[in-house]
Amino acid sequence: MSGTVESGRGLGVDRMTDPALLEQLQVLAGCPILPGTLNLRLHAALDRGDHWRYVAATDIAPDWEQLTGQAGYYLSPITIAQRYRGLAFQADEPAGSGYPTDLIELFSEVHLRTALGLSDGDQLVVALRDS
């Protein structure tokens, strides 16, 4: 799948400094994760298939839903630009603005904007992978 890089909402920036959270994200991704995400606006609505799984907010941290307003996450391991491992996700925000069906966020083993020289508006390809 492919999409256009765009600015995020910055809701989780300060939470990404928590070592326990990063460790949990690494377990879920199956690879090292650097703090920060990259938003990708897909060229079509996301069709979650067998590669996607749901993880409840309490599996991230006991108070995660209270802190974020997010009940859980749809997750899939991915390969970004045919070279970097990562995790694509969409948050389940029942009381919030919700995620558009054509938007995913990416965690990665590298800082994607730096490693790939990305700016808002650039195109990026990601591929689903087995965990």
PDB file of N, CA, C and O in Angstrom, residues 27-106:
ATOM      1  N   VAL A  27       7.820  -5.295  21.429  1.00  0.00           N
ATOM      2  CA  VAL A  27       7.243  -6.645  21.478  1.00  0.00           C
ATOM      3  C   VAL A  27       6.151  -6.773  20.422  1.00  0.00           C
ATOM      4  O   VAL A  27       6.092  -7.752  19.674  1.00  0.00           O
ATOM      5  N   LEU A  28       5.280  -5.772  20.337  1.00  0.00           N
ATOM      6  CA  LEU A  28       4.179  -5.813  19.371  1.00  0.00           C
ATOM      7  C   LEU A  28       4.677  -5.748  17.928  1.00  0.00           C
ATOM      8  O   LEU A  28       4.105  -6.373  17.041  1.00  0.00           O
ATOM      9  N   ALA A  29       5.736  -4.986  17.687  1.00  0.00           N
ATOM     10  CA  ALA A  29       6.259  -4.813  16.327  1.00  0.00           C
ATOM     11  C   ALA A  29       7.174  -5.944  15.898  1.00  0.00           C
ATOM     12  O   ALA A  29       7.335  -6.210  14.708  1.00  0.00           O
ATOM     13  N   GLY A  30       7.812  -6.603  16.866  1.00  0.00           N
ATOM     14  CA  GLY A  30       8.773  -7.642  16.521  1.00  0.00           C
ATOM     15  C   GLY A  30      10.100  -7.078  16.044  1.00  0.00           C
ATOM     16  O   GLY A  30      10.871  -7.766  15.378  1.00  0.00           O
ATOM     17  N   CYS A  31      10.372  -5.814  16.371  1.00  0.00           N
ATOM     18  CA  CYS A  31      11.623  -5.171  16.001  1.00  0.00           C
ATOM     19  C   CYS A  31      11.834  -3.955  16.895  1.00  0.00           C
ATOM     20  O   CYS A  31      10.897  -3.506  17.546  1.00  0.00           O
ATOM     21  N   PRO A  32      13.051  -3.424  16.942  1.00  0.00           N
ATOM     22  CA  PRO A  32      13.275  -2.204  17.716  1.00  0.00           C
ATOM     23  C   PRO A  32      12.403  -1.061  17.188  1.00  0.00           C
ATOM     24  O   PRO A  32      12.117  -0.987  16.003  1.00  0.00           O
ATOM     25  N   ILE A  33      11.995  -0.182  18.100  1.00  0.00           N
ATOM     26  CA  ILE A  33      11.156   0.967  17.735  1.00  0.00           C
ATOM     27  C   ILE A  33      11.802   2.232  18.280  1.00  0.00           C
ATOM     28  O   ILE A  33      12.168   2.296  19.449  1.00  0.00           O
ATOM     29  N   LEU A  34      11.940   3.230  17.428  1.00  0.00           N
ATOM     30  CA  LEU A  34      12.403   4.539  17.880  1.00  0.00           C
ATOM     31  C   LEU A  34      11.188   5.393  18.248  1.00  0.00           C
ATOM     32  O   LEU A  34      10.120   5.238  17.657  1.00  0.00           O
ATOM     33  N   PRO A  35      11.347   6.321  19.195  1.00  0.00           N
ATOM     34  CA  PRO A  35      10.232   7.220  19.518  1.00  0.00           C
ATOM     35  C   PRO A  35       9.789   7.998  18.284  1.00  0.00           C
ATOM     36  O   PRO A  35      10.596   8.339  17.426  1.00  0.00           O
ATOM     37  N   GLY A  36       8.497   8.277  18.221  1.00  0.00           N
ATOM     38  CA  GLY A  36       7.941   9.054  17.114  1.00  0.00           C
ATOM     39  C   GLY A  36       7.192   8.182  16.129  1.00  0.00           C
ATOM     40  O   GLY A  36       7.418   6.982  16.050  1.00  0.00           O
ATOM     41  N   THR A  37       6.288   8.805  15.418  1.00  0.00           N
ATOM     42  CA  THR A  37       5.525   8.114  14.373  1.00  0.00           C
ATOM     43  C   THR A  37       5.540   8.950  13.110  1.00  0.00           C
ATOM     44  O   THR A  37       5.944  10.105  13.110  1.00  0.00           O
ATOM     45  N   LEU A  38       5.088   8.345  12.050  1.00  0.00           N
ATOM     46  CA  LEU A  38       4.917   9.036  10.782  1.00  0.00           C
ATOM     47  C   LEU A  38       3.499   8.764  10.314  1.00  0.00           C
ATOM     48  O   LEU A  38       3.070   7.612  10.292  1.00  0.00           O
ATOM     49  N   ASN A  39       2.774   9.806   9.971  1.00  0.00           N
ATOM     50  CA  ASN A  39       1.416   9.628   9.454  1.00  0.00           C
ATOM     51  C   ASN A  39       1.475   9.438   7.951  1.00  0.00           C
ATOM     52  O   ASN A  39       2.217  10.127   7.250  1.00  0.00           O
ATOM     53  N   LEU A  40       0.658   8.500   7.477  1.00  0.00           N
ATOM     54  CA  LEU A  40       0.589   8.215   6.050  1.00  0.00           C
ATOM     55  C   LEU A  40      -0.865   8.204   5.620  1.00  0.00           C
ATOM     56  O   LEU A  40      -1.663   7.397   6.096  1.00  0.00           O
ATOM     57  N   ARG A  41      -1.213   9.136   4.739  1.00  0.00           N
ATOM     58  CA  ARG A  41      -2.563   9.196   4.167  1.00  0.00           C
ATOM     59  C   ARG A  41      -2.561   8.286   2.953  1.00  0.00           C
ATOM     60  O   ARG A  41      -1.873   8.540   1.970  1.00  0.00           O
ATOM     61  N   LEU A  42      -3.303   7.188   3.042  1.00  0.00           N
ATOM     62  CA  LEU A  42      -3.325   6.189   1.968  1.00  0.00           C
ATOM     63  C   LEU A  42      -4.082   6.712   0.751  1.00  0.00           C
ATOM     64  O   LEU A  42      -4.916   7.605   0.862  1.00  0.00           O
ATOM     65  N   HIS A  43      -3.801   6.110  -0.387  1.00  0.00           N
ATOM     66  CA  HIS A  43      -4.476   6.496  -1.630  1.00  0.00           C
ATOM     67  C   HIS A  43      -5.881   5.923  -1.716  1.00  0.00           C
ATOM     68  O   HIS A  43      -6.651   6.292  -2.596  1.00  0.00           O
ATOM     69  N   ALA A  44      -6.220   5.012  -0.802  1.00  0.00           N
ATOM     70  CA  ALA A  44      -7.565   4.427  -0.737  1.00  0.00           C
ATOM     71  C   ALA A  44      -7.831   4.034   0.712  1.00  0.00           C
ATOM     72  O   ALA A  44      -6.904   3.926   1.515  1.00  0.00           O
ATOM     73  N   ALA A  45      -9.082   3.799   1.029  1.00  0.00           N
ATOM     74  CA  ALA A  45      -9.430   3.380   2.383  1.00  0.00           C
ATOM     75  C   ALA A  45      -8.720   2.066   2.718  1.00  0.00           C
ATOM     76  O   ALA A  45      -8.573   1.192   1.867  1.00  0.00           O
ATOM     77  N   LEU A  46      -8.282   1.941   3.953  1.00  0.00           N
ATOM     78  CA  LEU A  46      -7.592   0.741   4.405  1.00  0.00           C
ATOM     79  C   LEU A  46      -8.565  -0.421   4.510  1.00  0.00           C
ATOM     80  O   LEU A  46      -9.641  -0.288   5.082  1.00  0.00           O
ATOM     81  N   ASP A  47      -8.170  -1.533   3.947  1.00  0.00           N
ATOM     82  CA  ASP A  47      -8.941  -2.769   4.070  1.00  0.00           C
ATOM     83  C   ASP A  47      -8.135  -3.684   4.979  1.00  0.00           C
ATOM     84  O   ASP A  47      -7.144  -4.280   4.553  1.00  0.00           O
ATOM     85  N   ARG A  48      -8.525  -3.757   6.251  1.00  0.00           N
ATOM     86  CA  ARG A  48      -7.785  -4.588   7.194  1.00  0.00           C
ATOM     87  C   ARG A  48      -8.058  -6.059   6.901  1.00  0.00           C
ATOM     88  O   ARG A  48      -9.176  -6.516   6.971  1.00  0.00           O
ATOM     89  N   GLY A  49      -7.011  -6.795   6.612  1.00  0.00           N
ATOM     90  CA  GLY A  49      -7.143  -8.219   6.337  1.00  0.00           C
ATOM     91  C   GLY A  49      -6.523  -9.033   7.461  1.00  0.00           C
ATOM     92  O   GLY A  49      -6.416  -8.581   8.599  1.00  0.00           O
ATOM     93  N   ASP A  50      -6.067 -10.218   7.114  1.00  0.00           N
ATOM     94  CA  ASP A  50      -5.534 -11.161   8.091  1.00  0.00           C
ATOM     95  C   ASP A  50      -4.272 -10.673   8.808  1.00  0.00           C
ATOM     96  O   ASP A  50      -3.955 -11.152   9.884  1.00  0.00           O
ATOM     97  N   HIS A  51      -3.526  -9.754   8.209  1.00  0.00           N
ATOM     98  CA  HIS A  51      -2.299  -9.270   8.829  1.00  0.00           C
ATOM     99  C   HIS A  51      -2.568  -8.327  10.008  1.00  0.00           C
ATOM    100  O   HIS A  51      -1.679  -8.056  10.799  1.00  0.00           O
ATOM    101  N   TRP A  52      -3.770  -7.823  10.098  1.00  0.00           N
ATOM    102  CA  TRP A  52      -4.099  -6.850  11.142  1.00  0.00           C
ATOM    103  C   TRP A  52      -4.673  -7.550  12.357  1.00  0.00           C
ATOM    104  O   TRP A  52      -5.468  -8.472  12.229  1.00  0.00           O
ATOM    105  N   ARG A  53      -4.278  -7.102  13.543  1.00  0.00           N
ATOM    106  CA  ARG A  53      -4.835  -7.640  14.784  1.00  0.00           C
ATOM    107  C   ARG A  53      -5.210  -6.463  15.684  1.00  0.00           C
ATOM    108  O   ARG A  53      -4.707  -5.355  15.532  1.00  0.00           O
ATOM    109  N   TYR A  54      -6.084  -6.739  16.620  1.00  0.00           N
ATOM    110  CA  TYR A  54      -6.535  -5.723  17.554  1.00  0.00           C
ATOM    111  C   TYR A  54      -5.857  -5.937  18.894  1.00  0.00           C
ATOM    112  O   TYR A  54      -5.783  -7.067  19.384  1.00  0.00           O
ATOM    113  N   VAL A  55      -5.345  -4.869  19.480  1.00  0.00           N
ATOM    114  CA  VAL A  55      -4.734  -4.904  20.803  1.00  0.00           C
ATOM    115  C   VAL A  55      -5.454  -3.878  21.668  1.00  0.00           C
ATOM    116  O   VAL A  55      -5.530  -2.701  21.304  1.00  0.00           O
ATOM    117  N   ALA A  56      -5.996  -4.327  22.792  1.00  0.00           N
ATOM    118  CA  ALA A  56      -6.695  -3.426  23.709  1.00  0.00           C
ATOM    119  C   ALA A  56      -5.709  -2.470  24.368  1.00  0.00           C
ATOM    120  O   ALA A  56      -4.536  -2.807  24.582  1.00  0.00           O
ATOM    121  N   ALA A  57      -6.179  -1.279  24.715  1.00  0.00           N
ATOM    122  CA  ALA A  57      -5.334  -0.270  25.354  1.00  0.00           C
ATOM    123  C   ALA A  57      -4.711  -0.795  26.644  1.00  0.00           C
ATOM    124  O   ALA A  57      -3.565  -0.465  26.964  1.00  0.00           O
ATOM    125  N   THR A  58      -5.436  -1.622  27.367  1.00  0.00           N
ATOM    126  CA  THR A  58      -4.900  -2.165  28.619  1.00  0.00           C
ATOM    127  C   THR A  58      -3.709  -3.090  28.384  1.00  0.00           C
ATOM    128  O   THR A  58      -2.927  -3.328  29.310  1.00  0.00           O
ATOM    129  N   ASP A  59      -3.540  -3.593  27.166  1.00  0.00           N
ATOM    130  CA  ASP A  59      -2.356  -4.391  26.846  1.00  0.00           C
ATOM    131  C   ASP A  59      -1.123  -3.516  26.650  1.00  0.00           C
ATOM    132  O   ASP A  59      -0.003  -4.017  26.680  1.00  0.00           O
ATOM    133  N   ILE A  60      -1.331  -2.221  26.431  1.00  0.00           N
ATOM    134  CA  ILE A  60      -0.225  -1.269  26.324  1.00  0.00           C
ATOM    135  C   ILE A  60       0.186  -0.827  27.727  1.00  0.00           C
ATOM    136  O   ILE A  60       1.358  -0.867  28.088  1.00  0.00           O
ATOM    137  N   ALA A  61      -0.785  -0.388  28.498  1.00  0.00           N
ATOM    138  CA  ALA A  61      -0.577   0.015  29.896  1.00  0.00           C
ATOM    139  C   ALA A  61      -1.946   0.026  30.571  1.00  0.00           C
ATOM    140  O   ALA A  61      -2.954   0.317  29.918  1.00  0.00           O
ATOM    141  N   PRO A  62      -1.996  -0.272  31.880  1.00  0.00           N
ATOM    142  CA  PRO A  62      -3.296  -0.350  32.557  1.00  0.00           C
ATOM    143  C   PRO A  62      -4.140   0.928  32.452  1.00  0.00           C
ATOM    144  O   PRO A  62      -5.355   0.848  32.374  1.00  0.00           O
ATOM    145  N   ASP A  63      -3.502   2.089  32.427  1.00  0.00           N
ATOM    146  CA  ASP A  63      -4.240   3.360  32.376  1.00  0.00           C
ATOM    147  C   ASP A  63      -4.201   4.020  30.996  1.00  0.00           C
ATOM    148  O   ASP A  63      -4.492   5.194  30.853  1.00  0.00           O
ATOM    149  N   TRP A  64      -3.834   3.257  29.971  1.00  0.00           N
ATOM    150  CA  TRP A  64      -3.625   3.838  28.645  1.00  0.00           C
ATOM    151  C   TRP A  64      -4.886   4.484  28.068  1.00  0.00           C
ATOM    152  O   TRP A  64      -4.837   5.574  27.517  1.00  0.00           O
ATOM    153  N   GLU A  65      -6.032   3.824  28.214  1.00  0.00           N
ATOM    154  CA  GLU A  65      -7.260   4.407  27.666  1.00  0.00           C
ATOM    155  C   GLU A  65      -7.593   5.711  28.391  1.00  0.00           C
ATOM    156  O   GLU A  65      -7.992   6.691  27.766  1.00  0.00           O
ATOM    157  N   GLN A  66      -7.415   5.743  29.686  1.00  0.00           N
ATOM    158  CA  GLN A  66      -7.682   6.967  30.452  1.00  0.00           C
ATOM    159  C   GLN A  66      -6.745   8.092  30.007  1.00  0.00           C
ATOM    160  O   GLN A  66      -7.163   9.247  29.888  1.00  0.00           O
ATOM    161  N   LEU A  67      -5.485   7.780  29.751  1.00  0.00           N
ATOM    162  CA  LEU A  67      -4.508   8.790  29.348  1.00  0.00           C
ATOM    163  C   LEU A  67      -4.739   9.308  27.929  1.00  0.00           C
ATOM    164  O   LEU A  67      -4.500  10.478  27.644  1.00  0.00           O
ATOM    165  N   THR A  68      -5.178   8.428  27.027  1.00  0.00           N
ATOM    166  CA  THR A  68      -5.224   8.780  25.604  1.00  0.00           C
ATOM    167  C   THR A  68      -6.617   8.905  25.011  1.00  0.00           C
ATOM    168  O   THR A  68      -6.775   9.471  23.932  1.00  0.00           O
ATOM    169  N   GLY A  69      -7.610   8.305  25.649  1.00  0.00           N
ATOM    170  CA  GLY A  69      -8.941   8.248  25.052  1.00  0.00           C
ATOM    171  C   GLY A  69      -9.046   7.193  23.965  1.00  0.00           C
ATOM    172  O   GLY A  69     -10.042   7.111  23.253  1.00  0.00           O
ATOM    173  N   GLN A  70      -8.013   6.370  23.834  1.00  0.00           N
ATOM    174  CA  GLN A  70      -7.980   5.329  22.812  1.00  0.00           C
ATOM    175  C   GLN A  70      -8.233   3.967  23.466  1.00  0.00           C
ATOM    176  O   GLN A  70      -7.542   3.583  24.397  1.00  0.00           O
ATOM    177  N   ALA A  71      -9.229   3.249  22.953  1.00  0.00           N
ATOM    178  CA  ALA A  71      -9.624   1.963  23.532  1.00  0.00           C
ATOM    179  C   ALA A  71      -8.699   0.824  23.109  1.00  0.00           C
ATOM    180  O   ALA A  71      -8.628  -0.206  23.769  1.00  0.00           O
ATOM    181  N   GLY A  72      -8.004   1.007  22.004  1.00  0.00           N
ATOM    182  CA  GLY A  72      -7.115  -0.025  21.502  1.00  0.00           C
ATOM    183  C   GLY A  72      -6.559   0.365  20.153  1.00  0.00           C
ATOM    184  O   GLY A  72      -6.728   1.507  19.703  1.00  0.00           O
ATOM    185  N   TYR A  73      -5.919  -0.619  19.511  1.00  0.00           N
ATOM    186  CA  TYR A  73      -5.230  -0.345  18.249  1.00  0.00           C
ATOM    187  C   TYR A  73      -5.362  -1.515  17.300  1.00  0.00           C
ATOM    188  O   TYR A  73      -5.279  -2.666  17.713  1.00  0.00           O
ATOM    189  N   TYR A  74      -5.517  -1.201  16.037  1.00  0.00           N
ATOM    190  CA  TYR A  74      -5.397  -2.181  14.962  1.00  0.00           C
ATOM    191  C   TYR A  74      -3.948  -2.095  14.506  1.00  0.00           C
ATOM    192  O   TYR A  74      -3.467  -1.020  14.150  1.00  0.00           O
ATOM    193  N   LEU A  75      -3.233  -3.219  14.531  1.00  0.00           N
ATOM    194  CA  LEU A  75      -1.797  -3.245  14.267  1.00  0.00           C
ATOM    195  C   LEU A  75      -1.449  -4.231  13.166  1.00  0.00           C
ATOM    196  O   LEU A  75      -2.073  -5.280  13.038  1.00  0.00           O
ATOM    197  N   SER A  76      -0.407  -3.888  12.422  1.00  0.00           N
ATOM    198  CA  SER A  76       0.141  -4.817  11.441  1.00  0.00           C
ATOM    199  C   SER A  76       1.641  -4.582  11.297  1.00  0.00           C
ATOM    200  O   SER A  76       2.075  -3.436  11.145  1.00  0.00           O
ATOM    201  N   PRO A  77       2.450  -5.646  11.336  1.00  0.00           N
ATOM    202  CA  PRO A  77       3.871  -5.484  11.032  1.00  0.00           C
ATOM    203  C   PRO A  77       4.032  -5.121   9.560  1.00  0.00           C
ATOM    204  O   PRO A  77       3.304  -5.640   8.694  1.00  0.00           O
ATOM    205  N   ILE A  78       4.985  -4.238   9.278  1.00  0.00           N
ATOM    206  CA  ILE A  78       5.178  -3.760   7.907  1.00  0.00           C
ATOM    207  C   ILE A  78       6.657  -3.650   7.576  1.00  0.00           C
ATOM    208  O   ILE A  78       7.504  -3.652   8.464  1.00  0.00           O
ATOM    209  N   THR A  79       6.931  -3.542   6.292  1.00  0.00           N
ATOM    210  CA  THR A  79       8.240  -3.145   5.789  1.00  0.00           C
ATOM    211  C   THR A  79       8.030  -1.821   5.066  1.00  0.00           C
ATOM    212  O   THR A  79       7.120  -1.686   4.245  1.00  0.00           O
ATOM    213  N   ILE A  80       8.864  -0.856   5.387  1.00  0.00           N
ATOM    214  CA  ILE A  80       8.719   0.502   4.870  1.00  0.00           C
ATOM    215  C   ILE A  80       9.803   0.758   3.835  1.00  0.00           C
ATOM    216  O   ILE A  80      10.991   0.545   4.095  1.00  0.00           O
ATOM    217  N   ALA A  81       9.397   1.227   2.658  1.00  0.00           N
ATOM    218  CA  ALA A  81      10.316   1.550   1.565  1.00  0.00           C
ATOM    219  C   ALA A  81      11.257   0.392   1.254  1.00  0.00           C
ATOM    220  O   ALA A  81      12.414   0.588   0.927  1.00  0.00           O
ATOM    221  N   GLN A  82      10.763  -0.813   1.363  1.00  0.00           N
ATOM    222  CA  GLN A  82      11.476  -2.052   1.055  1.00  0.00           C
ATOM    223  C   GLN A  82      12.729  -2.260   1.883  1.00  0.00           C
ATOM    224  O   GLN A  82      13.587  -3.065   1.533  1.00  0.00           O
ATOM    225  N   ARG A  83      12.871  -1.533   3.024  1.00  0.00           N
ATOM    226  CA  ARG A  83      14.102  -1.718   3.790  1.00  0.00           C
ATOM    227  C   ARG A  83      13.988  -1.626   5.300  1.00  0.00           C
ATOM    228  O   ARG A  83      14.838  -2.150   5.993  1.00  0.00           O
ATOM    229  N   TYR A  84      12.987  -0.967   5.839  1.00  0.00           N
ATOM    230  CA  TYR A  84      12.909  -0.783   7.293  1.00  0.00           C
ATOM    231  C   TYR A  84      11.702  -1.507   7.868  1.00  0.00           C
ATOM    232  O   TYR A  84      10.608  -1.442   7.319  1.00  0.00           O
ATOM    233  N   ARG A  85      11.926  -2.184   8.995  1.00  0.00           N
ATOM    234  CA  ARG A  85      10.827  -2.849   9.684  1.00  0.00           C
ATOM    235  C   ARG A  85      10.058  -1.825  10.507  1.00  0.00           C
ATOM    236  O   ARG A  85      10.607  -0.827  10.951  1.00  0.00           O
ATOM    237  N   GLY A  86       8.780  -2.112  10.694  1.00  0.00           N
ATOM    238  CA  GLY A  86       7.973  -1.211  11.493  1.00  0.00           C
ATOM    239  C   GLY A  86       6.627  -1.810  11.841  1.00  0.00           C
ATOM    240  O   GLY A  86       6.378  -3.003  11.644  1.00  0.00           O
ATOM    241  N   LEU A  87       5.774  -0.945  12.336  1.00  0.00           N
ATOM    242  CA  LEU A  87       4.433  -1.317  12.760  1.00  0.00           C
ATOM    243  C   LEU A  87       3.474  -0.235  12.291  1.00  0.00           C
ATOM    244  O   LEU A  87       3.688   0.946  12.555  1.00  0.00           O
ATOM    245  N   ALA A  88       2.457  -0.641  11.542  1.00  0.00           N
ATOM    246  CA  ALA A  88       1.397   0.286  11.137  1.00  0.00           C
ATOM    247  C   ALA A  88       0.264   0.161  12.134  1.00  0.00           C
ATOM    248  O   ALA A  88      -0.013  -0.935  12.631  1.00  0.00           O
ATOM    249  N   PHE A  89      -0.380   1.285  12.439  1.00  0.00           N
ATOM    250  CA  PHE A  89      -1.506   1.199  13.357  1.00  0.00           C
ATOM    251  C   PHE A  89      -2.559   2.258  13.084  1.00  0.00           C
ATOM    252  O   PHE A  89      -2.287   3.285  12.477  1.00  0.00           O
ATOM    253  N   GLN A  90      -3.755   1.923  13.515  1.00  0.00           N
ATOM    254  CA  GLN A  90      -4.879   2.848  13.578  1.00  0.00           C
ATOM    255  C   GLN A  90      -5.442   2.745  14.982  1.00  0.00           C
ATOM    256  O   GLN A  90      -5.676   1.645  15.477  1.00  0.00           O
ATOM    257  N   ALA A  91      -5.638   3.875  15.637  1.00  0.00           N
ATOM    258  CA  ALA A  91      -6.189   3.873  16.990  1.00  0.00           C
ATOM    259  C   ALA A  91      -7.706   3.748  16.939  1.00  0.00           C
ATOM    260  O   ALA A  91      -8.360   4.266  16.036  1.00  0.00           O
ATOM    261  N   ASP A  92      -8.227   3.055  17.918  1.00  0.00           N
ATOM    262  CA  ASP A  92      -9.669   2.943  18.133  1.00  0.00           C
ATOM    263  C   ASP A  92     -10.027   4.031  19.141  1.00  0.00           C
ATOM    264  O   ASP A  92      -9.701   3.927  20.318  1.00  0.00           O
ATOM    265  N   GLU A  93     -10.644   5.118  18.650  1.00  0.00           N
ATOM    266  CA  GLU A  93     -10.959   6.284  19.485  1.00  0.00           C
ATOM    267  C   GLU A  93     -12.474   6.444  19.578  1.00  0.00           C
ATOM    268  O   GLU A  93     -13.064   7.277  18.894  1.00  0.00           O
ATOM    269  N   PRO A  94     -13.123   5.666  20.440  1.00  0.00           N
ATOM    270  CA  PRO A  94     -14.589   5.683  20.469  1.00  0.00           C
ATOM    271  C   PRO A  94     -15.201   7.029  20.848  1.00  0.00           C
ATOM    272  O   PRO A  94     -16.270   7.378  20.361  1.00  0.00           O
ATOM    273  N   ALA A  95     -14.539   7.805  21.703  1.00  0.00           N
ATOM    274  CA  ALA A  95     -15.119   9.086  22.129  1.00  0.00           C
ATOM    275  C   ALA A  95     -14.456  10.276  21.451  1.00  0.00           C
ATOM    276  O   ALA A  95     -14.873  11.409  21.648  1.00  0.00           O
ATOM    277  N   GLY A  96     -13.423  10.019  20.667  1.00  0.00           N
ATOM    278  CA  GLY A  96     -12.675  11.109  20.048  1.00  0.00           C
ATOM    279  C   GLY A  96     -13.045  11.320  18.604  1.00  0.00           C
ATOM    280  O   GLY A  96     -14.097  10.898  18.136  1.00  0.00           O
ATOM    281  N   SER A  97     -12.147  11.986  17.916  1.00  0.00           N
ATOM    282  CA  SER A  97     -12.394  12.309  16.507  1.00  0.00           C
ATOM    283  C   SER A  97     -12.347  11.074  15.620  1.00  0.00           C
ATOM    284  O   SER A  97     -12.880  11.072  14.527  1.00  0.00           O
ATOM    285  N   GLY A  98     -11.678  10.033  16.088  1.00  0.00           N
ATOM    286  CA  GLY A  98     -11.587   8.810  15.299  1.00  0.00           C
ATOM    287  C   GLY A  98     -10.577   8.922  14.174  1.00  0.00           C
ATOM    288  O   GLY A  98     -10.157  10.008  13.799  1.00  0.00           O
ATOM    289  N   TYR A  99     -10.183   7.815  13.651  1.00  0.00           N
ATOM    290  CA  TYR A  99      -9.222   7.774  12.561  1.00  0.00           C
ATOM    291  C   TYR A  99      -9.961   7.691  11.234  1.00  0.00           C
ATOM    292  O   TYR A  99     -10.846   6.852  11.085  1.00  0.00           O
ATOM    293  N   PRO A 100      -9.574   8.492  10.281  1.00  0.00           N
ATOM    294  CA  PRO A 100     -10.118   8.290   8.940  1.00  0.00           C
ATOM    295  C   PRO A 100      -9.695   6.914   8.431  1.00  0.00           C
ATOM    296  O   PRO A 100      -8.626   6.421   8.789  1.00  0.00           O
ATOM    297  N   THR A 101     -10.512   6.300   7.622  1.00  0.00           N
ATOM    298  CA  THR A 101     -10.202   4.948   7.143  1.00  0.00           C
ATOM    299  C   THR A 101      -9.013   4.923   6.189  1.00  0.00           C
ATOM    300  O   THR A 101      -8.501   3.846   5.886  1.00  0.00           O
ATOM    301  N   ASP A 102      -8.565   6.084   5.735  1.00  0.00           N
ATOM    302  CA  ASP A 102      -7.425   6.121   4.818  1.00  0.00           C
ATOM    303  C   ASP A 102      -6.159   6.663   5.487  1.00  0.00           C
ATOM    304  O   ASP A 102      -5.231   7.093   4.807  1.00  0.00           O
ATOM    305  N   LEU A 103      -6.090   6.627   6.817  1.00  0.00           N
ATOM    306  CA  LEU A 103      -4.922   7.130   7.534  1.00  0.00           C
ATOM    307  C   LEU A 103      -4.343   6.036   8.429  1.00  0.00           C
ATOM    308  O   LEU A 103      -5.079   5.373   9.161  1.00  0.00           O
ATOM    309  N   ILE A 104      -3.022   5.842   8.337  1.00  0.00           N
ATOM    310  CA  ILE A 104      -2.324   4.959   9.262  1.00  0.00           C
ATOM    311  C   ILE A 104      -1.144   5.728   9.841  1.00  0.00           C
ATOM    312  O   ILE A 104      -0.674   6.702   9.254  1.00  0.00           O
ATOM    313  N   GLU A 105      -0.701   5.283  10.998  1.00  0.00           N
ATOM    314  CA  GLU A 105       0.526   5.812  11.575  1.00  0.00           C
ATOM    315  C   GLU A 105       1.548   4.697  11.574  1.00  0.00           C
ATOM    316  O   GLU A 105       1.204   3.509  11.649  1.00  0.00           O
ATOM    317  N   LEU A 106       2.812   5.079  11.478  1.00  0.00           N
ATOM    318  CA  LEU A 106       3.890   4.112  11.388  1.00  0.00           C
ATOM    319  C   LEU A 106       4.889   4.309  12.513  1.00  0.00           C
ATOM    320  O   LEU A 106       5.348   5.430  12.750  1.00  0.00           O
TER     321      LEU A 106
END
